[in-house]
Short mmCIF file of C-alpha atoms in Angstrom, two decimals:
data_model
loop_
_atom_site.label_atom_id
_atom_site.label_comp_id
_atom_site.label_asym_id
_atom_site.label_seq_id
_atom_site.Cartn_x
_atom_site.Cartn_y
_atom_site.Cartn_z
CA MET A 1 -22.14 12.07 -43.13
CA ASP A 2 -22.48 8.27 -43.25
CA SER A 3 -21.87 5.81 -40.43
CA HIS A 4 -18.47 4.80 -41.86
CA THR A 5 -16.97 8.27 -41.48
CA VAL A 6 -14.36 8.45 -38.72
CA ASN A 7 -14.99 11.05 -36.05
CA LYS A 8 -12.00 13.45 -36.18
CA LYS A 9 -12.32 14.38 -32.49
CA ASN A 10 -12.37 10.75 -31.37
CA PRO A 11 -10.23 8.61 -33.69
CA LEU A 12 -10.58 5.50 -31.49
CA LYS A 13 -12.95 3.06 -33.10
CA GLU A 14 -15.64 1.36 -31.07
CA HIS A 15 -14.95 -2.31 -30.37
CA PRO A 16 -17.29 -4.59 -32.35
CA SER A 17 -18.77 -5.88 -29.08
CA GLY A 18 -19.85 -2.36 -28.13
CA ASP A 19 -18.14 -2.82 -24.75
CA LYS A 20 -16.97 0.63 -23.67
CA ARG A 21 -14.15 -0.87 -21.59
CA PHE A 22 -12.29 -1.57 -24.83
CA LYS A 23 -12.38 2.14 -25.64
CA ILE A 24 -10.69 2.89 -22.30
CA LEU A 25 -8.14 0.14 -22.91
CA ASP A 26 -7.46 1.52 -26.39
CA ALA A 27 -6.91 4.98 -24.89
CA THR A 28 -4.38 3.50 -22.48
CA MET A 29 -2.49 1.84 -25.34
CA LYS A 30 -2.62 5.04 -27.35
CA ARG A 31 -1.27 7.03 -24.36
CA HIS A 32 1.67 4.60 -24.33
CA GLN A 33 1.97 5.03 -28.11
CA TYR A 34 1.33 1.31 -28.62
CA GLN A 35 4.85 0.63 -27.31
CA GLN A 36 5.52 -3.04 -26.71
CA ASP A 37 7.38 -2.03 -23.53
CA ALA A 38 4.04 -0.86 -22.08
CA LEU A 39 2.66 -4.42 -21.98
CA ILE A 40 2.59 -4.67 -18.17
CA GLU A 41 0.83 -1.30 -17.81
CA VAL A 42 -1.70 -2.32 -20.46
CA LEU A 43 -2.33 -5.67 -18.72
CA HIS A 44 -2.83 -3.83 -15.42
CA LYS A 45 -5.42 -1.56 -17.01
CA ALA A 46 -7.14 -4.49 -18.73
CA GLN A 47 -7.42 -6.41 -15.47
CA GLU A 48 -8.69 -3.29 -13.69
CA LEU A 49 -11.36 -2.85 -16.36
CA PHE A 50 -12.40 -6.48 -16.90
CA GLY A 51 -11.58 -8.07 -13.53
CA TYR A 52 -9.39 -10.75 -15.07
CA LEU A 53 -7.51 -11.46 -18.30
CA GLU A 54 -9.43 -13.92 -20.45
CA ASN A 55 -7.85 -15.39 -23.60
CA ASP A 56 -9.78 -13.17 -26.04
CA LEU A 57 -8.61 -10.08 -24.17
CA LEU A 58 -4.98 -11.26 -24.23
CA HIS A 59 -5.24 -11.81 -28.00
CA TYR A 60 -6.75 -8.34 -28.44
CA ILE A 61 -3.83 -6.79 -26.53
CA ALA A 62 -1.30 -8.85 -28.50
CA GLN A 63 -2.80 -7.73 -31.79
CA SER A 64 -3.00 -4.08 -30.71
CA LEU A 65 0.61 -3.97 -29.50
CA LYS A 66 1.82 -6.11 -32.42
CA LEU A 67 3.20 -8.76 -30.07
CA PRO A 68 3.08 -12.53 -30.36
CA PRO A 69 0.22 -13.91 -28.23
CA SER A 70 2.72 -16.21 -26.52
CA ARG A 71 4.62 -13.21 -25.13
CA VAL A 72 1.46 -11.55 -23.79
CA TYR A 73 0.31 -14.85 -22.25
CA GLY A 74 3.80 -15.44 -20.84
CA VAL A 75 3.84 -12.07 -19.07
CA ALA A 76 0.27 -12.51 -17.81
CA THR A 77 1.09 -15.91 -16.31
CA PHE A 78 4.52 -14.96 -14.95
CA TYR A 79 3.32 -12.18 -12.65
CA HIS A 80 1.30 -13.36 -9.67
CA LEU A 81 -1.03 -10.35 -9.58
CA PHE A 82 -2.56 -11.09 -12.98
CA SER A 83 -5.52 -13.44 -13.01
CA LEU A 84 -6.69 -15.48 -16.00
CA ALA A 85 -9.96 -16.45 -14.31
CA PRO A 86 -12.67 -14.51 -12.48
CA LYS A 87 -12.09 -14.01 -8.76
CA GLY A 88 -14.54 -15.04 -6.09
CA ALA A 89 -16.72 -12.70 -4.05
CA HIS A 90 -14.27 -13.21 -1.16
CA THR A 91 -10.52 -13.72 -1.14
CA CYS A 92 -8.35 -15.54 1.35
CA VAL A 93 -4.58 -15.06 1.03
CA VAL A 94 -2.40 -17.28 3.19
CA CYS A 95 1.12 -15.95 3.75
CA THR A 96 3.73 -18.63 3.11
CA GLY A 97 6.77 -16.51 3.97
CA THR A 98 9.42 -17.96 6.28
CA ALA A 99 8.05 -16.64 9.59
CA CYS A 100 4.48 -17.65 8.74
CA TYR A 101 5.59 -21.02 7.41
CA VAL A 102 7.56 -21.80 10.57
CA LYS A 103 4.50 -20.88 12.66
CA GLY A 104 2.06 -23.09 10.77
CA ALA A 105 1.11 -21.53 7.42
CA ALA A 106 1.18 -24.90 5.66
CA ASN A 107 -1.39 -26.21 8.13
CA LEU A 108 -3.56 -23.09 7.64
CA LEU A 109 -3.42 -23.50 3.87
CA ALA A 110 -4.35 -27.19 4.12
CA THR A 111 -7.22 -26.28 6.45
CA VAL A 112 -8.65 -23.71 4.01
CA GLU A 113 -8.22 -26.10 1.08
CA LYS A 114 -10.09 -28.84 2.93
CA CYS A 115 -12.81 -26.50 4.20
CA ALA A 116 -13.45 -24.85 0.80
CA LYS A 117 -12.69 -27.98 -1.28
CA ILE A 118 -10.32 -26.05 -3.53
CA HIS A 119 -6.55 -25.65 -3.88
CA ALA A 120 -4.41 -22.53 -3.79
CA SER A 121 -4.97 -20.29 -6.86
CA GLU A 122 -8.50 -21.69 -7.36
CA THR A 123 -11.99 -20.33 -6.89
CA THR A 124 -14.95 -22.29 -5.56
CA PRO A 125 -17.44 -23.44 -8.22
CA ASP A 126 -20.04 -20.99 -6.86
CA SER A 127 -17.51 -18.11 -7.22
CA GLU A 128 -17.84 -17.36 -3.51
CA LEU A 129 -14.16 -17.78 -2.52
CA SER A 130 -10.76 -17.45 -4.17
CA LEU A 131 -7.80 -18.95 -2.31
CA LEU A 132 -4.38 -17.44 -2.91
CA THR A 133 -0.95 -17.57 -1.34
CA ALA A 134 1.62 -14.82 -0.90
CA ARG A 135 5.35 -15.25 -0.58
CA CYS A 136 5.46 -12.68 2.22
CA LEU A 137 3.03 -10.08 3.53
CA GLY A 138 5.63 -8.26 5.60
CA ALA A 139 3.64 -8.99 8.75
CA CYS A 140 6.16 -11.37 10.29
CA GLY A 141 5.56 -10.09 13.83
CA ILE A 142 1.99 -11.43 13.77
CA ALA A 143 2.76 -14.73 12.02
CA PRO A 144 1.04 -16.76 10.81
CA ALA A 145 -0.91 -14.14 8.87
CA VAL A 146 -3.90 -14.49 6.54
CA VAL A 147 -5.58 -11.75 4.52
CA PHE A 148 -9.37 -11.97 4.44
CA ASP A 149 -10.91 -9.62 1.84
CA GLY A 150 -7.98 -7.21 2.16
CA THR A 151 -7.79 -7.25 5.97
CA VAL A 152 -4.57 -8.69 7.41
CA CYS A 153 -5.27 -10.97 10.38
CA GLY A 154 -2.43 -12.21 12.53
CA HIS A 155 -1.86 -15.12 14.88
CA GLN A 156 -4.24 -17.29 12.86
CA THR A 157 -5.16 -20.83 13.84
CA PRO A 158 -6.91 -23.56 11.86
CA GLU A 159 -10.02 -22.91 13.98
CA LEU A 160 -10.04 -19.16 13.19
CA VAL A 161 -9.61 -19.62 9.43
CA THR A 162 -12.24 -22.39 9.39
CA GLU A 163 -14.70 -20.11 11.16
CA GLN A 164 -14.13 -17.32 8.61
CA ILE A 165 -14.28 -19.57 5.55
CA GLU A 166 -17.34 -21.50 6.71
CA GLY A 167 -19.08 -18.21 7.49
CA TRP A 168 -18.51 -17.00 3.95
CA LEU A 169 -19.51 -20.27 2.34
CA LYS A 170 -22.68 -20.71 4.46
CA HIS A 171 -23.91 -17.12 4.29
CA GLY A 172 -22.92 -16.12 0.76
CA SER A 173 -21.60 -12.64 0.05
CA SER A 174 -22.94 -11.01 3.20
#
């Protein structure tokens, strides 16, 4: 049997890069029968596997699902949870919902931006911190709220967020 013979038990071809994550992504698309309606599920799996959705990956998905790249890119950029760039080692999410906004969320966001020298939806050049915003965390009773690495912290002040951000930026990923 030569190397060009397809394995009958595993009909999924190996991606030319040899990256096994593509095999898992292909299995997800196959499970959804390459339906174009499964685009969001496929993008979720791709981001889970690769960490973010780079352009080459979006083109691969578009080709596999027989969709125009513009549609895949449009969906990936429309939904807030998809990321087109790598995330930082730490994440800071400032809630900008009504209750948080009224209690100073704009000031908290400006404080983090100044401290980290980045804007919302950006990552520091050293990939240490990603700054995000959320429309509402559902934690209105503890407004203003900020999520540090998945932990919701209420009643935040500019001093508290500065302390957290500076700690991350000075000490690295510890």
